[in-house]
mmCIF file of C-alpha atoms in Angstrom:
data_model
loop_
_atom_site.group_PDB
_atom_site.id
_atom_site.type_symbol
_atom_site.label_atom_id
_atom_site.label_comp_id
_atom_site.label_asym_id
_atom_site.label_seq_id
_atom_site.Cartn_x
_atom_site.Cartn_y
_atom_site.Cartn_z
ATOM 1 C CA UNK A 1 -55.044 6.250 9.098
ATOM 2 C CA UNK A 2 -54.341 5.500 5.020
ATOM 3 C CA UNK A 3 -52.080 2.528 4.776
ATOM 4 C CA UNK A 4 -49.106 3.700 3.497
ATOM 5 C CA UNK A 5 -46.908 2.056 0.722
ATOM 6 C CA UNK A 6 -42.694 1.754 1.102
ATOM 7 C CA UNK A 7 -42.194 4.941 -0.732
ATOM 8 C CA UNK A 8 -44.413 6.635 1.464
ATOM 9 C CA UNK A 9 -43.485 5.504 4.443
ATOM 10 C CA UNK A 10 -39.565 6.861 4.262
ATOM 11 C CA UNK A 11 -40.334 10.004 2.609
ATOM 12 C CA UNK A 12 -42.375 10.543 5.898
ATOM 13 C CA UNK A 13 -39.585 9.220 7.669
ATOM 14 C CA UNK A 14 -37.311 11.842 5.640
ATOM 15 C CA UNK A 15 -39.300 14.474 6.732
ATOM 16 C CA UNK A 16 -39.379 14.318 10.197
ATOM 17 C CA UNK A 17 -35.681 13.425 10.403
ATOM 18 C CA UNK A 18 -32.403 15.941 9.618
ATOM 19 C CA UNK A 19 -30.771 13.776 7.599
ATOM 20 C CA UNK A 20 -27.834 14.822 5.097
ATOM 21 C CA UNK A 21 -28.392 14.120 1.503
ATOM 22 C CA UNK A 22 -25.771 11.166 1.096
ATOM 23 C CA UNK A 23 -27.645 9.864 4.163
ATOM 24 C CA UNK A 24 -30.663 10.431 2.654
ATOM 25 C CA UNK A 25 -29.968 8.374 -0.498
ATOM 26 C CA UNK A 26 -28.762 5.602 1.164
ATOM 27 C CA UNK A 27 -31.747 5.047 3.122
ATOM 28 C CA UNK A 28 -33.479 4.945 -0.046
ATOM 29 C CA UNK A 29 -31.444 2.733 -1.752
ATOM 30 C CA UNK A 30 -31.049 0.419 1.485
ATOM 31 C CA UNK A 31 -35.301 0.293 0.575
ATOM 32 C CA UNK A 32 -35.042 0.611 -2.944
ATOM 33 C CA UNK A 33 -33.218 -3.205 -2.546
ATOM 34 C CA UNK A 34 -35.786 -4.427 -0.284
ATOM 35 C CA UNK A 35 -38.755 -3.500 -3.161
ATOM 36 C CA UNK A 36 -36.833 -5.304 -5.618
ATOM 37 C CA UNK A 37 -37.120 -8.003 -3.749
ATOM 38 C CA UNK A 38 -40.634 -8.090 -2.356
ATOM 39 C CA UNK A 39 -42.130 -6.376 -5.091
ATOM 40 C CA UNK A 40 -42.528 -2.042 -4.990
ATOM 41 C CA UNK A 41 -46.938 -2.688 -4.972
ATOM 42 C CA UNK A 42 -46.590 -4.018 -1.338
ATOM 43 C CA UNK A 43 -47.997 -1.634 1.441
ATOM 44 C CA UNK A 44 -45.853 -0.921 4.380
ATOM 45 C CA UNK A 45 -48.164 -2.616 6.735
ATOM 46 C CA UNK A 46 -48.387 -5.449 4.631
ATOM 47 C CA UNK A 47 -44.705 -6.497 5.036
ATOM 48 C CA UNK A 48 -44.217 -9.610 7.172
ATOM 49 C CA UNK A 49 -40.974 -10.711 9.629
ATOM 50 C CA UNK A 50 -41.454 -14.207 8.000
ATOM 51 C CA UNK A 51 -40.975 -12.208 4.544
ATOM 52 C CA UNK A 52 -38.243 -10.431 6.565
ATOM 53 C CA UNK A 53 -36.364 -14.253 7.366
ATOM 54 C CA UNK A 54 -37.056 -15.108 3.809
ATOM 55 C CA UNK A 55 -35.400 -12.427 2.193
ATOM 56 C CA UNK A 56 -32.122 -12.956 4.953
ATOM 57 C CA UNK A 57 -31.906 -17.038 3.656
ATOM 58 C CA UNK A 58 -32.056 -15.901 -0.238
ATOM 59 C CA UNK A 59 -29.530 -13.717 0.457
ATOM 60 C CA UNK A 60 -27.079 -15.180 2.856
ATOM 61 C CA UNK A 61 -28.451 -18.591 4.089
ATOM 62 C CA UNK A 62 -26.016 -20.068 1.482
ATOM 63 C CA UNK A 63 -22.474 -19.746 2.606
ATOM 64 C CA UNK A 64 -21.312 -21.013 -1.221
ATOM 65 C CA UNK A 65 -24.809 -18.748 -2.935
ATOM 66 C CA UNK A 66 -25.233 -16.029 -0.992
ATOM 67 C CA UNK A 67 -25.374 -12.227 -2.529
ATOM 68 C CA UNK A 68 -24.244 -10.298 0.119
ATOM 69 C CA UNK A 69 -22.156 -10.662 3.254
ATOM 70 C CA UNK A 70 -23.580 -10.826 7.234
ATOM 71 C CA UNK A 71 -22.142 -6.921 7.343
ATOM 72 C CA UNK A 72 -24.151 -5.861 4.297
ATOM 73 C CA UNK A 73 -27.078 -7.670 5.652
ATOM 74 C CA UNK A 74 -27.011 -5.871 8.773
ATOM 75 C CA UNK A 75 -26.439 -2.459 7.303
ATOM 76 C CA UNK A 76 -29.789 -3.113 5.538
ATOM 77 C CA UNK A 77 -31.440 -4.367 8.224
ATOM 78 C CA UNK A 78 -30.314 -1.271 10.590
ATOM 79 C CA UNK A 79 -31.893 1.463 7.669
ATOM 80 C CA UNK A 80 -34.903 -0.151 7.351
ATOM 81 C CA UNK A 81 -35.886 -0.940 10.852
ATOM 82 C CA UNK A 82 -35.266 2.939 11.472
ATOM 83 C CA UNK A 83 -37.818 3.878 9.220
ATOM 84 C CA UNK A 84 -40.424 1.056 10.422
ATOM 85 C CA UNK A 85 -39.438 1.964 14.296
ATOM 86 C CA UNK A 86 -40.179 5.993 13.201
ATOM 87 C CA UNK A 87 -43.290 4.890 11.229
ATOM 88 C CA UNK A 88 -44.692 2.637 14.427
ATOM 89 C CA UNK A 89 -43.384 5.024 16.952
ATOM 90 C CA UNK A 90 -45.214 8.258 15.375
ATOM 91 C CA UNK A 91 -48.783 6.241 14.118
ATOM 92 C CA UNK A 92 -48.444 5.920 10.693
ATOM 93 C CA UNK A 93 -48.361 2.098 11.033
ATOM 94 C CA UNK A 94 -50.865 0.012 12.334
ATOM 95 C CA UNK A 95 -48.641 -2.279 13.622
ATOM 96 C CA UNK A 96 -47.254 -2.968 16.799
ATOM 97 C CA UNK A 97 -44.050 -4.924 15.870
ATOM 98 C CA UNK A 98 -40.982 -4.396 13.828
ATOM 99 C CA UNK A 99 -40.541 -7.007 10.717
ATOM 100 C CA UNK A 100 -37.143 -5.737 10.763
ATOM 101 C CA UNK A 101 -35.993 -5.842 14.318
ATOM 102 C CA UNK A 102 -34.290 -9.263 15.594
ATOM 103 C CA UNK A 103 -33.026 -10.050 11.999
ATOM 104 C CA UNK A 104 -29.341 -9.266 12.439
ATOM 105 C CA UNK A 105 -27.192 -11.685 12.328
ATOM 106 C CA UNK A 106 -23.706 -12.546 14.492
ATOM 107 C CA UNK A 107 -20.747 -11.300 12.047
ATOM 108 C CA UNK A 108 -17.230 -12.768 12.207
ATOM 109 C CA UNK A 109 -14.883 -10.406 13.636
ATOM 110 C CA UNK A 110 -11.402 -10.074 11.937
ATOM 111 C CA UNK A 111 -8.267 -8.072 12.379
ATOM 112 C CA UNK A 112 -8.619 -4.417 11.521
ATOM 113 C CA UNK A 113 -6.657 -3.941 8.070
ATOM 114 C CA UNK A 114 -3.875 -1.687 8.614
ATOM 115 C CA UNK A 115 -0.879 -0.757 6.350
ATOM 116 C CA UNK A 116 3.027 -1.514 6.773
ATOM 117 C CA UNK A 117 5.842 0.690 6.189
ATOM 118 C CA UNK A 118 6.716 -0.797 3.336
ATOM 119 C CA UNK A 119 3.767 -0.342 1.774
ATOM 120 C CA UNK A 120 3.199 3.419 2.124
ATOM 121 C CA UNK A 121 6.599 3.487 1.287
ATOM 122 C CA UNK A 122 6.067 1.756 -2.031
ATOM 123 C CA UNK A 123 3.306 3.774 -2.645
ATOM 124 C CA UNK A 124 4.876 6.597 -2.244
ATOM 125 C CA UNK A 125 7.806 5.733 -4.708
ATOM 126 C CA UNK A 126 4.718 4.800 -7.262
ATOM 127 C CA UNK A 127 3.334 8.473 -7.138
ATOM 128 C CA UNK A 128 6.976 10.115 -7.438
ATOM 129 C CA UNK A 129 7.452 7.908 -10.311
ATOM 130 C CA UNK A 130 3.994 9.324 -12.233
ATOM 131 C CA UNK A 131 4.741 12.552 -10.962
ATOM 132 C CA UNK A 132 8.495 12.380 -12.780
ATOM 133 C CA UNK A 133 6.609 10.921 -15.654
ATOM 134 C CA UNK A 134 3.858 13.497 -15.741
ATOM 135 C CA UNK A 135 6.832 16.263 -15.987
ATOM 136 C CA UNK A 136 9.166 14.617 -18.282
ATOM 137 C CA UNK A 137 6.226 13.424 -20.826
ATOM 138 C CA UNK A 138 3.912 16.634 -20.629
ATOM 139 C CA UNK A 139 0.987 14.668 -20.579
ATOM 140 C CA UNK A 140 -1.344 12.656 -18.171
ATOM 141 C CA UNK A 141 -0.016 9.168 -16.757
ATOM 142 C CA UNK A 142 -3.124 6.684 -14.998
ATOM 143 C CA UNK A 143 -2.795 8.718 -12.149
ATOM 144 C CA UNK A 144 -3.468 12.809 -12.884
ATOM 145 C CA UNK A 145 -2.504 14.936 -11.636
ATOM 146 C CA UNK A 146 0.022 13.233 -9.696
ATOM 147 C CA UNK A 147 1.086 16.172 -7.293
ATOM 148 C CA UNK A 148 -2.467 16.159 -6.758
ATOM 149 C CA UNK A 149 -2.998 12.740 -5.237
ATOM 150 C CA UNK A 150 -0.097 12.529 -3.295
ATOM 151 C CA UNK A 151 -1.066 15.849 -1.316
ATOM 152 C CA UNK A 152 -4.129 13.180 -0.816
ATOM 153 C CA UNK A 153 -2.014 10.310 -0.264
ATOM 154 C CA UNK A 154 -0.379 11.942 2.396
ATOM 155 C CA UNK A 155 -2.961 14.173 3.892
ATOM 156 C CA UNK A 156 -5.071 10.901 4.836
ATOM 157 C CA UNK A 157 -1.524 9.109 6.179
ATOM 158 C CA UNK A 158 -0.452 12.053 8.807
ATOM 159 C CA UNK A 159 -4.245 13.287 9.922
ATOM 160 C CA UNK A 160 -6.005 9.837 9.592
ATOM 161 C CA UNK A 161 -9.034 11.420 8.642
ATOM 162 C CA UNK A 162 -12.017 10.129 6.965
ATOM 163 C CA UNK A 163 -12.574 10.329 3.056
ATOM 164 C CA UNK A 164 -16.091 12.605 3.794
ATOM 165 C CA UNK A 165 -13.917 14.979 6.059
ATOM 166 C CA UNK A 166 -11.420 15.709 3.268
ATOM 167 C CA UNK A 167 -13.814 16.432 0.912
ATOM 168 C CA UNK A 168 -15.311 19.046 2.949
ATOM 169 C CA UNK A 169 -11.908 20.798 3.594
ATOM 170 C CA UNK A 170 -11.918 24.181 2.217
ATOM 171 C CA UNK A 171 -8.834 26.691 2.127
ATOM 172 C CA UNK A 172 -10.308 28.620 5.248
ATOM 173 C CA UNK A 173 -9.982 25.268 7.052
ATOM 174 C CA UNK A 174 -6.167 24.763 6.781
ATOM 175 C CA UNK A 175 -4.391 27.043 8.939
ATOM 176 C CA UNK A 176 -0.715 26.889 7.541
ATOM 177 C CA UNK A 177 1.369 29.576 9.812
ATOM 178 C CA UNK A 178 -0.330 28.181 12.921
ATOM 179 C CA UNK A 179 -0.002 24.958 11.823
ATOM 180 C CA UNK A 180 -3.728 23.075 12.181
ATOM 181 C CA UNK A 181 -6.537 21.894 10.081
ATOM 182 C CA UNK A 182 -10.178 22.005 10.809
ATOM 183 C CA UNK A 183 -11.998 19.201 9.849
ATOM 184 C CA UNK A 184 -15.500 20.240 9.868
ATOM 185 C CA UNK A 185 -18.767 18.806 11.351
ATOM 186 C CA UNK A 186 -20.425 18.303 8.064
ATOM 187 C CA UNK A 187 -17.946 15.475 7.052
ATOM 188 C CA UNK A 188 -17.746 13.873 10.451
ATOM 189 C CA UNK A 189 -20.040 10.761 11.071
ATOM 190 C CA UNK A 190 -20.215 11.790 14.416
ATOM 191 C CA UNK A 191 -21.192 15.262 13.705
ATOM 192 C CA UNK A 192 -18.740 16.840 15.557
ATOM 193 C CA UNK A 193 -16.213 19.217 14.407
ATOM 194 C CA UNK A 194 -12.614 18.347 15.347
ATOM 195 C CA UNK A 195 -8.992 20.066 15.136
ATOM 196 C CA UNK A 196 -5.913 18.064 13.582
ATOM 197 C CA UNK A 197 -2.237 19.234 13.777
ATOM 198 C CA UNK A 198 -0.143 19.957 10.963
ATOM 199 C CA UNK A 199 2.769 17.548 11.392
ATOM 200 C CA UNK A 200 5.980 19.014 10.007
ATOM 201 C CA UNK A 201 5.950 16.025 6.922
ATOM 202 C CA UNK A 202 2.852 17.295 5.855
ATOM 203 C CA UNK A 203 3.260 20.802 5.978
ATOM 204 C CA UNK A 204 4.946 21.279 2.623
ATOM 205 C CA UNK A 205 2.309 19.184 0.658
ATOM 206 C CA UNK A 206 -0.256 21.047 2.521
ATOM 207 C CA UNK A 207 1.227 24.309 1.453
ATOM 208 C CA UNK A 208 2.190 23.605 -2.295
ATOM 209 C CA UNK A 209 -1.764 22.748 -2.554
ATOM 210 C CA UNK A 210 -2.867 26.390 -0.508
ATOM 211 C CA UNK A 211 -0.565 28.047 -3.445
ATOM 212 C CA UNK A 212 -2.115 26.261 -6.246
ATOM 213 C CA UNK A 213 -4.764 26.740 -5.559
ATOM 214 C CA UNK A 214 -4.540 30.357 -4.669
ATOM 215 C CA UNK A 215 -3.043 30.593 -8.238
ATOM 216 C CA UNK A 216 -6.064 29.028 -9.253
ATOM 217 C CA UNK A 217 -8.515 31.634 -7.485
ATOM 218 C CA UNK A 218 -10.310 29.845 -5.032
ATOM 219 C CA UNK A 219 -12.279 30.798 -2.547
ATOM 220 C CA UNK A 220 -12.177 31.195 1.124
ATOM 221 C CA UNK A 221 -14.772 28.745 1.306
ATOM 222 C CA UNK A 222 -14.286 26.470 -1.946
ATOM 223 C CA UNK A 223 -13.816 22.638 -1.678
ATOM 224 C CA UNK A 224 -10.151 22.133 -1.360
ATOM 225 C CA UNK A 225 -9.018 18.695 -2.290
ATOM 226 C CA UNK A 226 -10.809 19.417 -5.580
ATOM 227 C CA UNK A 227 -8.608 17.443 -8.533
ATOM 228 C CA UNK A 228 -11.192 18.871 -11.294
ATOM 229 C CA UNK A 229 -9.802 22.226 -10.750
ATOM 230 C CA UNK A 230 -5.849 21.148 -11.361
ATOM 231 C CA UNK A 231 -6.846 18.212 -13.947
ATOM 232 C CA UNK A 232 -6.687 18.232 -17.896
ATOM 233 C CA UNK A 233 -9.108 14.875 -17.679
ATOM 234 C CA UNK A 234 -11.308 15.403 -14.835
ATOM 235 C CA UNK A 235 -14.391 17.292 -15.569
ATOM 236 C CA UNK A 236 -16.632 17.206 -12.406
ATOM 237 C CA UNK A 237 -17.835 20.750 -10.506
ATOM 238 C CA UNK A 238 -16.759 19.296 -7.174
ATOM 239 C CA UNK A 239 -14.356 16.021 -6.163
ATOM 240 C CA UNK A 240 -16.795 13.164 -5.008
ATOM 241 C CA UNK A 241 -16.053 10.218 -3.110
ATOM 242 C CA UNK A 242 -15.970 8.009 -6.691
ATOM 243 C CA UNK A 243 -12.919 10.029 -7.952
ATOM 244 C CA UNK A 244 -11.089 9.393 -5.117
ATOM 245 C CA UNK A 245 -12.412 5.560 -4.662
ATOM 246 C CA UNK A 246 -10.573 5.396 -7.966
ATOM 247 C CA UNK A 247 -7.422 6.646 -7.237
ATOM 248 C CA UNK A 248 -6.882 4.485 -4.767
ATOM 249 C CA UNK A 249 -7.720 1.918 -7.242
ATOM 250 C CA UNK A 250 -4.853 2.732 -9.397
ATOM 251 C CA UNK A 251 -2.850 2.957 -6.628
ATOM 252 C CA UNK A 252 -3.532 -0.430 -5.151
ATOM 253 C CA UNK A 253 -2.921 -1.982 -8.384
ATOM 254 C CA UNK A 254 0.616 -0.439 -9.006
ATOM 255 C CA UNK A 255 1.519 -1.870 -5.393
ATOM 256 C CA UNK A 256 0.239 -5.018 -5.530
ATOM 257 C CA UNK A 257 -2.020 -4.485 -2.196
ATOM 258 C CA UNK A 258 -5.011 -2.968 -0.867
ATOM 259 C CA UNK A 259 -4.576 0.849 -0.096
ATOM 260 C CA UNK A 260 -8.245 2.916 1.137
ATOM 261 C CA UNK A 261 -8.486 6.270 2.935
ATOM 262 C CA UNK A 262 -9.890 4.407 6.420
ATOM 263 C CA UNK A 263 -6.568 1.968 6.373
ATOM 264 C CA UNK A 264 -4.709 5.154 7.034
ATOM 265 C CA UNK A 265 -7.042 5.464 9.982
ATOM 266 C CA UNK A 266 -6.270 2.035 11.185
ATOM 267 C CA UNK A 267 -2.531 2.482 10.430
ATOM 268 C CA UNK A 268 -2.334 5.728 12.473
ATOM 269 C CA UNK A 269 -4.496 4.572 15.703
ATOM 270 C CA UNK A 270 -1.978 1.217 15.513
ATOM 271 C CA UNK A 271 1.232 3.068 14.967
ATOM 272 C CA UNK A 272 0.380 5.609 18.188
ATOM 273 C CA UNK A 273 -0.732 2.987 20.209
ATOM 274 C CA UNK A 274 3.003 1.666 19.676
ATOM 275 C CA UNK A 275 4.681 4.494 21.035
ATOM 276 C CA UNK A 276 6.040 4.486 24.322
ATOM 277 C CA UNK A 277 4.035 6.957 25.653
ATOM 278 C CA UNK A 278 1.031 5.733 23.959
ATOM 279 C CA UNK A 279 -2.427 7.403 25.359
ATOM 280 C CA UNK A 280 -5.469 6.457 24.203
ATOM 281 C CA UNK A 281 -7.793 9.638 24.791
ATOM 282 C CA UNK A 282 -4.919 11.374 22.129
ATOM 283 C CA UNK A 283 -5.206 8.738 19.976
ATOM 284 C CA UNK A 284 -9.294 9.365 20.092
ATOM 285 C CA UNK A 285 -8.861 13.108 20.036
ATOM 286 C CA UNK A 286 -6.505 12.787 16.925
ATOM 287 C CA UNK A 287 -9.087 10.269 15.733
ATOM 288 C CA UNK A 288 -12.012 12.603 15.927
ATOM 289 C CA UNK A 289 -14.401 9.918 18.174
ATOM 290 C CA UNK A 290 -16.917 10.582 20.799
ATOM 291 C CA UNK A 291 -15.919 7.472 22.887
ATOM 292 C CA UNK A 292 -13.021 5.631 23.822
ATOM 293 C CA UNK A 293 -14.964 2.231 22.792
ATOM 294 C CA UNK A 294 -14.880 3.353 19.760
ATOM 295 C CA UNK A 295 -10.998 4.134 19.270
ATOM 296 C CA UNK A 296 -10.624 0.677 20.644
ATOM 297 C CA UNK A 297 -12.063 -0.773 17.759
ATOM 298 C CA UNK A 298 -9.268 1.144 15.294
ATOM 299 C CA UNK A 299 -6.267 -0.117 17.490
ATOM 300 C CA UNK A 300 -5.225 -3.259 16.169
ATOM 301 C CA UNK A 301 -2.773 -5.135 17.911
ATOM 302 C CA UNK A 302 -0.211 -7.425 16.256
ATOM 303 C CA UNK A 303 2.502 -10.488 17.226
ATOM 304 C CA UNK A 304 5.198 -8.097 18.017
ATOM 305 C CA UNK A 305 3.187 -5.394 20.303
ATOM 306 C CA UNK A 306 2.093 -8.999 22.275
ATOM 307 C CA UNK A 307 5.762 -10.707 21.951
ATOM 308 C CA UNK A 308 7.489 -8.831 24.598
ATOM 309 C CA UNK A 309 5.201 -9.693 27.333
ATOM 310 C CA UNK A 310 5.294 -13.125 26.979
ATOM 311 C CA UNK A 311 8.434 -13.168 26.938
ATOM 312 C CA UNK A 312 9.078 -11.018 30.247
ATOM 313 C CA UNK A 313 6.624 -13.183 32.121
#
């Protein structure tokens, strides 16, 4: 057995596994950060759990130094003791224990961010307002095109999907007579393809996007929610997760509060588990998850969902 270095260790861990590309990258960044630190000459076997500790107090053993936050930490910790487990586990270490395993640490839990009415209804008046601006001025405003992003703005508020699911949307996915959209495997995190209704407030934003872009000659099986293909600024061959990142940047800085893609998810799993009639497996179903645990952990609860039953005691 040749001792292996860090390099060569996940690109043997790359090869036996059937990993996307975006999940490829990370792994090798999530090591990539872990050379920097411990220098990129060190050999896989050579790598220590005391090293492991030492590199977890420089970076958050200081609650007024540290780098990175206990969630960071743990995503690290949970890429690279994958590829040491797959290196032991298969022979291509001669060691018996992890370095990485038993490193995580305990992470506060705190409320679920979700978004109020008023906000998405701010919002909302924010991208009218460019998109009035756009058409009286002829020419780009922060936020182009502005039709654009509030077909995105409002896709991710009715469907609650996830950013990577959106960008995989293609015009064969969106089914607008029968009213559903398909939001593929390939964009799931579970890996599991999952059908969302068309509610009748997203329908026409949904449709005005299937013309355009039928105007615009896509394809059956072309990315969608592409904004390089109805922009005069943006230049990319396909929408990435950075363009849209961005937008919601702009966004949350003309509203004066925090507005992301997996809010809406949040916001949607809250408002459902509101209703009257509120059932959890739709909520997961609409939600896309594999488990009820897991829908749990999207359903935030507030003062006023908990007022009423103290008050009936």
């Amino acid at each position: 057995m040749s001792a292996l270095s860090l390099d060569e260790l996940l690109a043997v861990f790359l090869k036996d596994r059937w990993l996307r590309p975006e999940t490829q990258k990370t792994y090798a960044s999530r090591l990539g950060i872990f050379k920097s630190y411990i220098g990129g000459d060190v050999l896989a076997c050579e790598v220590t759990r005391d090293q492991v500790l030492e590199w977890r107090e420089q970076s958050i053993g200081n609650a007024f130094e540290k780098k990175i936050s206990e969630i960071t930490w743990n995503n690290y910790v949970r890429h690279l003791r994958a590829i040491y487990k797959h290196g032991i586990d298969h022979g291509h270490l001669p060691v018996m224990k992890n370095p990485f395993a038993g490193v995580s640490v305990s992470v506060y839990k705190k409320k679920k961010k979700v978004l109020t009415q008023g906000q998405i209804k701010l919002a909302r008046e924010c991208l009218m307002l460019s998109e009035k601006l756009e058409q009286a001025r002829g020419k780009p405003e922060r936020i182009h095109p502005a039709w654009f992003w509030r077909v995105v703005f409002e896709t991710f508020y009715h469907t609650g999907m996830r950013l990577r699911q959106l960008l995989y949307l293609t015009p064969g996915d969106v089914n607008i007579r029968d009213g559903y959209i398909v939001a593929s495997s390939e964009g799931a995190k579970n890996r599991v393809e999952h059908t969302i209704p068309i509610s009748t407030a997203l329908g026409p934003h949904l449709k005005m996007l299937m013309n355009s872009a039928r105007v615009m000659g896509f394809e059956r099986g072309d990315q969608l929610f592409n904004v390089n293909r109805f922009s005069e600024r943006h230049r990319s061959e396909k929408m990435n997760t950075w363009q849209v990142e961005r937008f919601f940047d702009l966004l949350s800085e003309a509203c004066g509060c925090r507005i992301t893609p997996h809010r809406f998810r949040h916001t949607l799993g809250t408002e459902l588990m509101r209703e009257p009639d509120r059932n959890l497996h739709i909520t997961k179903a609409l939600l896309g998850h594999s488990s009820v645990k897991t829908t749990l952990e999207y359903v935030h609860t507030d003062v006023e969902m908990l007022r009423p039953h103290l008050e009936n005691r």
